[in-house]
Tab-separated table of C-alpha atoms in Angstrom:
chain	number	residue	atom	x	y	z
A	1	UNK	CA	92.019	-22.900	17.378
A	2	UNK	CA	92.512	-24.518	20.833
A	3	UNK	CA	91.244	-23.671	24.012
A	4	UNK	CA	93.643	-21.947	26.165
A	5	UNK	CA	94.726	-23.770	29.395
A	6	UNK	CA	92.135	-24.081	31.635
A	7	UNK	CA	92.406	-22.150	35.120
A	8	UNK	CA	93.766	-18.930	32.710
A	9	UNK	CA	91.802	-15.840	32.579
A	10	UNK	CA	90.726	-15.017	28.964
A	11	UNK	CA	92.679	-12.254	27.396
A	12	UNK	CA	90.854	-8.243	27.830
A	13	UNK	CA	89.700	-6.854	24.830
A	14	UNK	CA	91.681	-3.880	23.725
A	15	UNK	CA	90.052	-0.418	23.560
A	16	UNK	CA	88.806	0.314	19.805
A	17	UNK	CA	86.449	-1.862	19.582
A	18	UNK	CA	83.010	-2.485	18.954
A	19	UNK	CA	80.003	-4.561	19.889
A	20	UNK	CA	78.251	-7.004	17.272
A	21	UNK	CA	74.423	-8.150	17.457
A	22	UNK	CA	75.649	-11.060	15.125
A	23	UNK	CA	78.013	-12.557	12.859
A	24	UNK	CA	77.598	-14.523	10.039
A	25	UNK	CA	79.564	-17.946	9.541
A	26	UNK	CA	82.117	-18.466	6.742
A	27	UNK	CA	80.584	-20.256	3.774
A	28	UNK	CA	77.194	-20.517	5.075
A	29	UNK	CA	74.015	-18.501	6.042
A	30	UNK	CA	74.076	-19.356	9.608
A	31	UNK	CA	74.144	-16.263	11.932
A	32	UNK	CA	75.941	-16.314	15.005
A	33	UNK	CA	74.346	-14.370	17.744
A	34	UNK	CA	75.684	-13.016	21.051
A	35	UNK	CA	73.227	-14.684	23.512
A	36	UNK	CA	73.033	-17.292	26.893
A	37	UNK	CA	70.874	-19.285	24.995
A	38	UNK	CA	72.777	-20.042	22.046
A	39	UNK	CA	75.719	-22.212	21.348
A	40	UNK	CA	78.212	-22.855	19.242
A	41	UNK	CA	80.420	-25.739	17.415
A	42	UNK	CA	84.267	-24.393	17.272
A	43	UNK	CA	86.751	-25.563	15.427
A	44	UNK	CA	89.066	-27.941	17.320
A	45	UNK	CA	93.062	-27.098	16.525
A	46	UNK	CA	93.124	-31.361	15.733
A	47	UNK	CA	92.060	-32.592	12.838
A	48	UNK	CA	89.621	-35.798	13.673
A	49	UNK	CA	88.928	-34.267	17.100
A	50	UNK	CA	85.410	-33.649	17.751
A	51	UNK	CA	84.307	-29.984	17.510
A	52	UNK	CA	84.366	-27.806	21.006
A	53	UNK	CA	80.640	-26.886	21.745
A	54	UNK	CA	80.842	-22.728	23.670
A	55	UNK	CA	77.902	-20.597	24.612
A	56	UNK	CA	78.907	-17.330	22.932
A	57	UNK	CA	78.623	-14.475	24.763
A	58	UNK	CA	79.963	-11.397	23.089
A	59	UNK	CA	80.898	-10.587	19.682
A	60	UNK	CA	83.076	-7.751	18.997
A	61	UNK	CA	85.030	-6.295	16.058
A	62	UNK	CA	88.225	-3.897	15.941
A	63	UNK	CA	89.305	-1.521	13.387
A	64	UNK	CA	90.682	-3.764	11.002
A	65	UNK	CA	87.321	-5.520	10.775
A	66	UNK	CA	88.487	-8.637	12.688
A	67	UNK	CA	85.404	-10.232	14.901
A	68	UNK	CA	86.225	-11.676	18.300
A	69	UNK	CA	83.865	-13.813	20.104
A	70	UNK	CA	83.898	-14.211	23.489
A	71	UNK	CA	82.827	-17.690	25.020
A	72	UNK	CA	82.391	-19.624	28.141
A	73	UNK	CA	83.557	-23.437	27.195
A	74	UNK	CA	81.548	-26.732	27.625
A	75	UNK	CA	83.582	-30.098	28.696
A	76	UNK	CA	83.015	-33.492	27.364
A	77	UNK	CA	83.171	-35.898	29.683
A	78	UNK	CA	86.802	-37.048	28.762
A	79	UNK	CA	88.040	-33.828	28.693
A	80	UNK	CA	87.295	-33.481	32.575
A	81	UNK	CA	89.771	-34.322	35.209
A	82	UNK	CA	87.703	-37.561	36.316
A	83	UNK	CA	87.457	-38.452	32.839
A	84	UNK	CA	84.464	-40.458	31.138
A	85	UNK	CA	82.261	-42.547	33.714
A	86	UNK	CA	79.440	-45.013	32.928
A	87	UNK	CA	76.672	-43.264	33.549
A	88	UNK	CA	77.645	-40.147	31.309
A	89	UNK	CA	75.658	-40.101	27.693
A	90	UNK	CA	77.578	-39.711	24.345
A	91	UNK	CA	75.983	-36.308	24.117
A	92	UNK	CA	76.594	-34.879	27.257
A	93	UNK	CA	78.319	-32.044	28.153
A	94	UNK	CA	79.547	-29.747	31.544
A	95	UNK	CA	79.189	-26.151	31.462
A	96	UNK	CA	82.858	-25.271	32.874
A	97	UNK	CA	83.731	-21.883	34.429
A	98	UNK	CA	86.603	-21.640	31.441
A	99	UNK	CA	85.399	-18.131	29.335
A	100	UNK	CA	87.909	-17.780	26.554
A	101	UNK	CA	88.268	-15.317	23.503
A	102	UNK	CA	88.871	-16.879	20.220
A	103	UNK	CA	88.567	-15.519	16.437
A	104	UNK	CA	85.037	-15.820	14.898
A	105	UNK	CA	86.553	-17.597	12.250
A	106	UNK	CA	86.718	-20.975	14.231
A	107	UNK	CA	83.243	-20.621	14.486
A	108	UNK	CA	82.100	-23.971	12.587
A	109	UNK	CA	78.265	-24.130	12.684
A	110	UNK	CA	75.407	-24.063	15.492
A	111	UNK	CA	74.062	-26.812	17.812
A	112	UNK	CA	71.578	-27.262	20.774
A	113	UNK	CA	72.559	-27.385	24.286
A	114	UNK	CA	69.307	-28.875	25.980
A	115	UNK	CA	68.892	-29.142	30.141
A	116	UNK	CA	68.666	-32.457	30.901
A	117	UNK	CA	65.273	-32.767	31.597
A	118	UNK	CA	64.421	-31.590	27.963
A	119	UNK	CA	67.139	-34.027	26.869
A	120	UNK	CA	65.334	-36.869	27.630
A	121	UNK	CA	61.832	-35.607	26.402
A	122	UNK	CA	63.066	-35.533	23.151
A	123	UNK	CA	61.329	-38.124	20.684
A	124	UNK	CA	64.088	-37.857	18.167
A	125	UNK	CA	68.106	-36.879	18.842
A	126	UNK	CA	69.467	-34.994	16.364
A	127	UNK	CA	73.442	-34.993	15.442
A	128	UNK	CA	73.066	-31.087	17.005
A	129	UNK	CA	71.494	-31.804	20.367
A	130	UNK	CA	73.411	-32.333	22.858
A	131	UNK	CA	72.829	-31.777	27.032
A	132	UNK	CA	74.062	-30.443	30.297
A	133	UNK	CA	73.179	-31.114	34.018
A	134	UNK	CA	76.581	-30.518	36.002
A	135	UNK	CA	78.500	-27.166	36.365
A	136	UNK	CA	82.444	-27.855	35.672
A	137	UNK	CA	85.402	-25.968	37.441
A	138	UNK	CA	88.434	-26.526	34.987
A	139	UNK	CA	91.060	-25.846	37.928
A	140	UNK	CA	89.858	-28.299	40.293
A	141	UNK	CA	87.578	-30.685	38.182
A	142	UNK	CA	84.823	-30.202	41.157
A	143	UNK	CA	80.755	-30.771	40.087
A	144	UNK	CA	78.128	-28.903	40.643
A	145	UNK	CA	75.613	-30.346	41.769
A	146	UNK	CA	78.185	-32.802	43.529
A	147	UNK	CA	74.962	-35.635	44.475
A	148	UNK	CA	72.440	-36.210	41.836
A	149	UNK	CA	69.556	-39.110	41.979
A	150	UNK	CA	70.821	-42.869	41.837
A	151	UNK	CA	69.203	-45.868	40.576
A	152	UNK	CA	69.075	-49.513	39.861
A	153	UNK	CA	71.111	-51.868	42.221
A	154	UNK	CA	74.020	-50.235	41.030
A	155	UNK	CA	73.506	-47.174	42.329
A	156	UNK	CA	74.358	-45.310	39.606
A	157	UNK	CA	72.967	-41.774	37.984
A	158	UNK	CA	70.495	-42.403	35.198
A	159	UNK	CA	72.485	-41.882	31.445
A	160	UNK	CA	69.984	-41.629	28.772
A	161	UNK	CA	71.032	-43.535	26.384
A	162	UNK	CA	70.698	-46.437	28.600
A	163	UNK	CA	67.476	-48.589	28.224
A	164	UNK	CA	65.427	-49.207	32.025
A	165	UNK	CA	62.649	-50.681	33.557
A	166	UNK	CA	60.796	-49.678	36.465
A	167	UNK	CA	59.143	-51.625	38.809
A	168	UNK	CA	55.414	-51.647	39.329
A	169	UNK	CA	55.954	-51.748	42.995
A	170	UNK	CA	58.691	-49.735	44.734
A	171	UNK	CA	58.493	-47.350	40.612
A	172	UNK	CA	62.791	-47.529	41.539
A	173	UNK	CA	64.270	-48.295	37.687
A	174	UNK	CA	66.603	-51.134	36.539
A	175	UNK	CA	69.016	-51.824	33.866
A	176	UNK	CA	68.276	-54.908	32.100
A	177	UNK	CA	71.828	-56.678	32.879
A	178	UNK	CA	71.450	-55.689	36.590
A	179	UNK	CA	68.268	-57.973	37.400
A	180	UNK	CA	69.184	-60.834	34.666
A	181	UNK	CA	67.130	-59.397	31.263
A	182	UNK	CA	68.661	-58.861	27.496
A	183	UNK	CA	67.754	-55.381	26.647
A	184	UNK	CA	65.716	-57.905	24.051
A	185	UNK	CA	63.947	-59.250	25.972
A	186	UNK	CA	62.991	-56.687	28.266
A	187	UNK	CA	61.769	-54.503	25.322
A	188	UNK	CA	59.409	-57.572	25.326
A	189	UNK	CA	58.065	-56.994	28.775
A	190	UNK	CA	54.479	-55.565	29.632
A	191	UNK	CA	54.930	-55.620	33.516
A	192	UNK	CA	57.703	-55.699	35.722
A	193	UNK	CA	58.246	-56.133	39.581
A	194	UNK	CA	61.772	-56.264	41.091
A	195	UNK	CA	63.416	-59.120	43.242
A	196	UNK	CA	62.913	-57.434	46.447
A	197	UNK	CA	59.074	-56.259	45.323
A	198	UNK	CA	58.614	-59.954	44.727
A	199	UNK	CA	59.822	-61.205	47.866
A	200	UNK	CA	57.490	-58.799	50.147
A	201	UNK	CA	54.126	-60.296	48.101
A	202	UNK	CA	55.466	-63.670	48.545
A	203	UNK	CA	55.945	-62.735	52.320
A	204	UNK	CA	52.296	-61.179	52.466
A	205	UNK	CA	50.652	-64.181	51.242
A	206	UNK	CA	52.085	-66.562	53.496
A	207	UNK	CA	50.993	-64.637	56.421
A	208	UNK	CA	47.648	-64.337	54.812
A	209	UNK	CA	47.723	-61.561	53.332
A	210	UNK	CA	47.059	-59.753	49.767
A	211	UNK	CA	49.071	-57.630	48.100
A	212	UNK	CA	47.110	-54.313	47.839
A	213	UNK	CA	46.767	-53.483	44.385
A	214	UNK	CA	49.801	-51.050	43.234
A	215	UNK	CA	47.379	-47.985	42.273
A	216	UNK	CA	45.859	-48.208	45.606
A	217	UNK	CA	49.529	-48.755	47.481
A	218	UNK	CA	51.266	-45.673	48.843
A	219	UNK	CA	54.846	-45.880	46.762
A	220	UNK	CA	57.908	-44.609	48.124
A	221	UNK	CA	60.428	-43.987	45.783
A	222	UNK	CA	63.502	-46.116	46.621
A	223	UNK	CA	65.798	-42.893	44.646
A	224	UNK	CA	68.536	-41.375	46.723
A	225	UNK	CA	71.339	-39.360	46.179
A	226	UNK	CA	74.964	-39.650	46.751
């Protein structure tokens, strides 16, 4: 089943019915339970689409014995108004403000929704993991936060699945491409120090000085946010 138009309230309940602590999946033995933590693959109404990933809510069931779930919808990237940007992962994902109640039935199976500071702790990345740091309004396509941490030369936020190097110097990161490296051969590397890093040692010794050692310099981070 699709999601309804974004910006639409999600249709009330109608009296008669009753709350669920879980429901169990069609065809399998995963359990489905009403709870902020816990999210859930839906089935999308095309065929080939990727499935929609919700945080379920409430489960309910009427009379008739037909279960209900109420959700609150996560975005991918190209589903947003701004559309898929550079710096966005393949598994990331915006919790919107779009709640929406759809059969239990289109529940397809069960995934994780990590922070994005767990994200990229993870050793492994399963086909089920997937992350979140930005709050999506569906009407207006506005971000929350709307400035997160830059990096590189390029000034742009860090995407995880994006290999970088950080400096021994100024600790800012690179990509590879962005200071002249293959991702090859910077895998390779076992120290790195930026252009500009390079330039203020060369500067020292001509004037007679030494570079201080880097664990005995005071490092300011050259991260900002726009």
């Amino acid at each position: 089943m699709a999601k309804t138009r974004p910006g639409v309230s999600a249709p009330k309940l109608k009296a008669g019915k009753k709350d669920l602590h879980s429901y169990t999946i069609r065809g399998t033995n995963k359990i489905v339970r009403a709870c902020l933590l816990r999210f859930n693959m839906m089935r999308p109404s095309d065929i080939g689409n990727p499935p929609y990933v919700a945080r379920v809510e409430k489960i309910e069931s009427d009379n008739r014995n037909n279960v209900k779930v109420r959700v609150r919808w996560y975005y991918r990237p190209e589903e947003s108004l701004g559309g898929r940007r550079q710096f966005h992962g393949a598994k990331e994902l915006f919790l919107s403000d779009h709640y929406d109640v759809q059969s239990a039935k289109t529940v397809e199976g069960k995934c994780i929704v990590h922070s994005f500071k767990d994200y990229t702790k993870l050793e492994n990345v399963g086909a089920e993991d997937y992350y979140w740091r930005f709050e999506y309004k569906a009407a207006t396509g506005a971000f929350t936060p709307d400035r997160v941490a830059v990096y590189c030369k390029c000034e742009m936020p860090y995407n995880p699945d994006d290999l970088m190097v950080q400096c021994e110097g100024c600790k800012d990161w690179y990509h590879p491409a962005c200071v002249g490296m293959t991702i090859e051969e910077a895998k390779m590397l076992e120290h790195f120090v930026c252009f500009e890093c390079s330039e203020d040692d060369f500067k020292q010794f001509q004037n007679g000085f030494h570079a201080s050692p880097v664990s005995d310099a005071k490092v300011e981070s050259k991260r900002h946010k726009r």
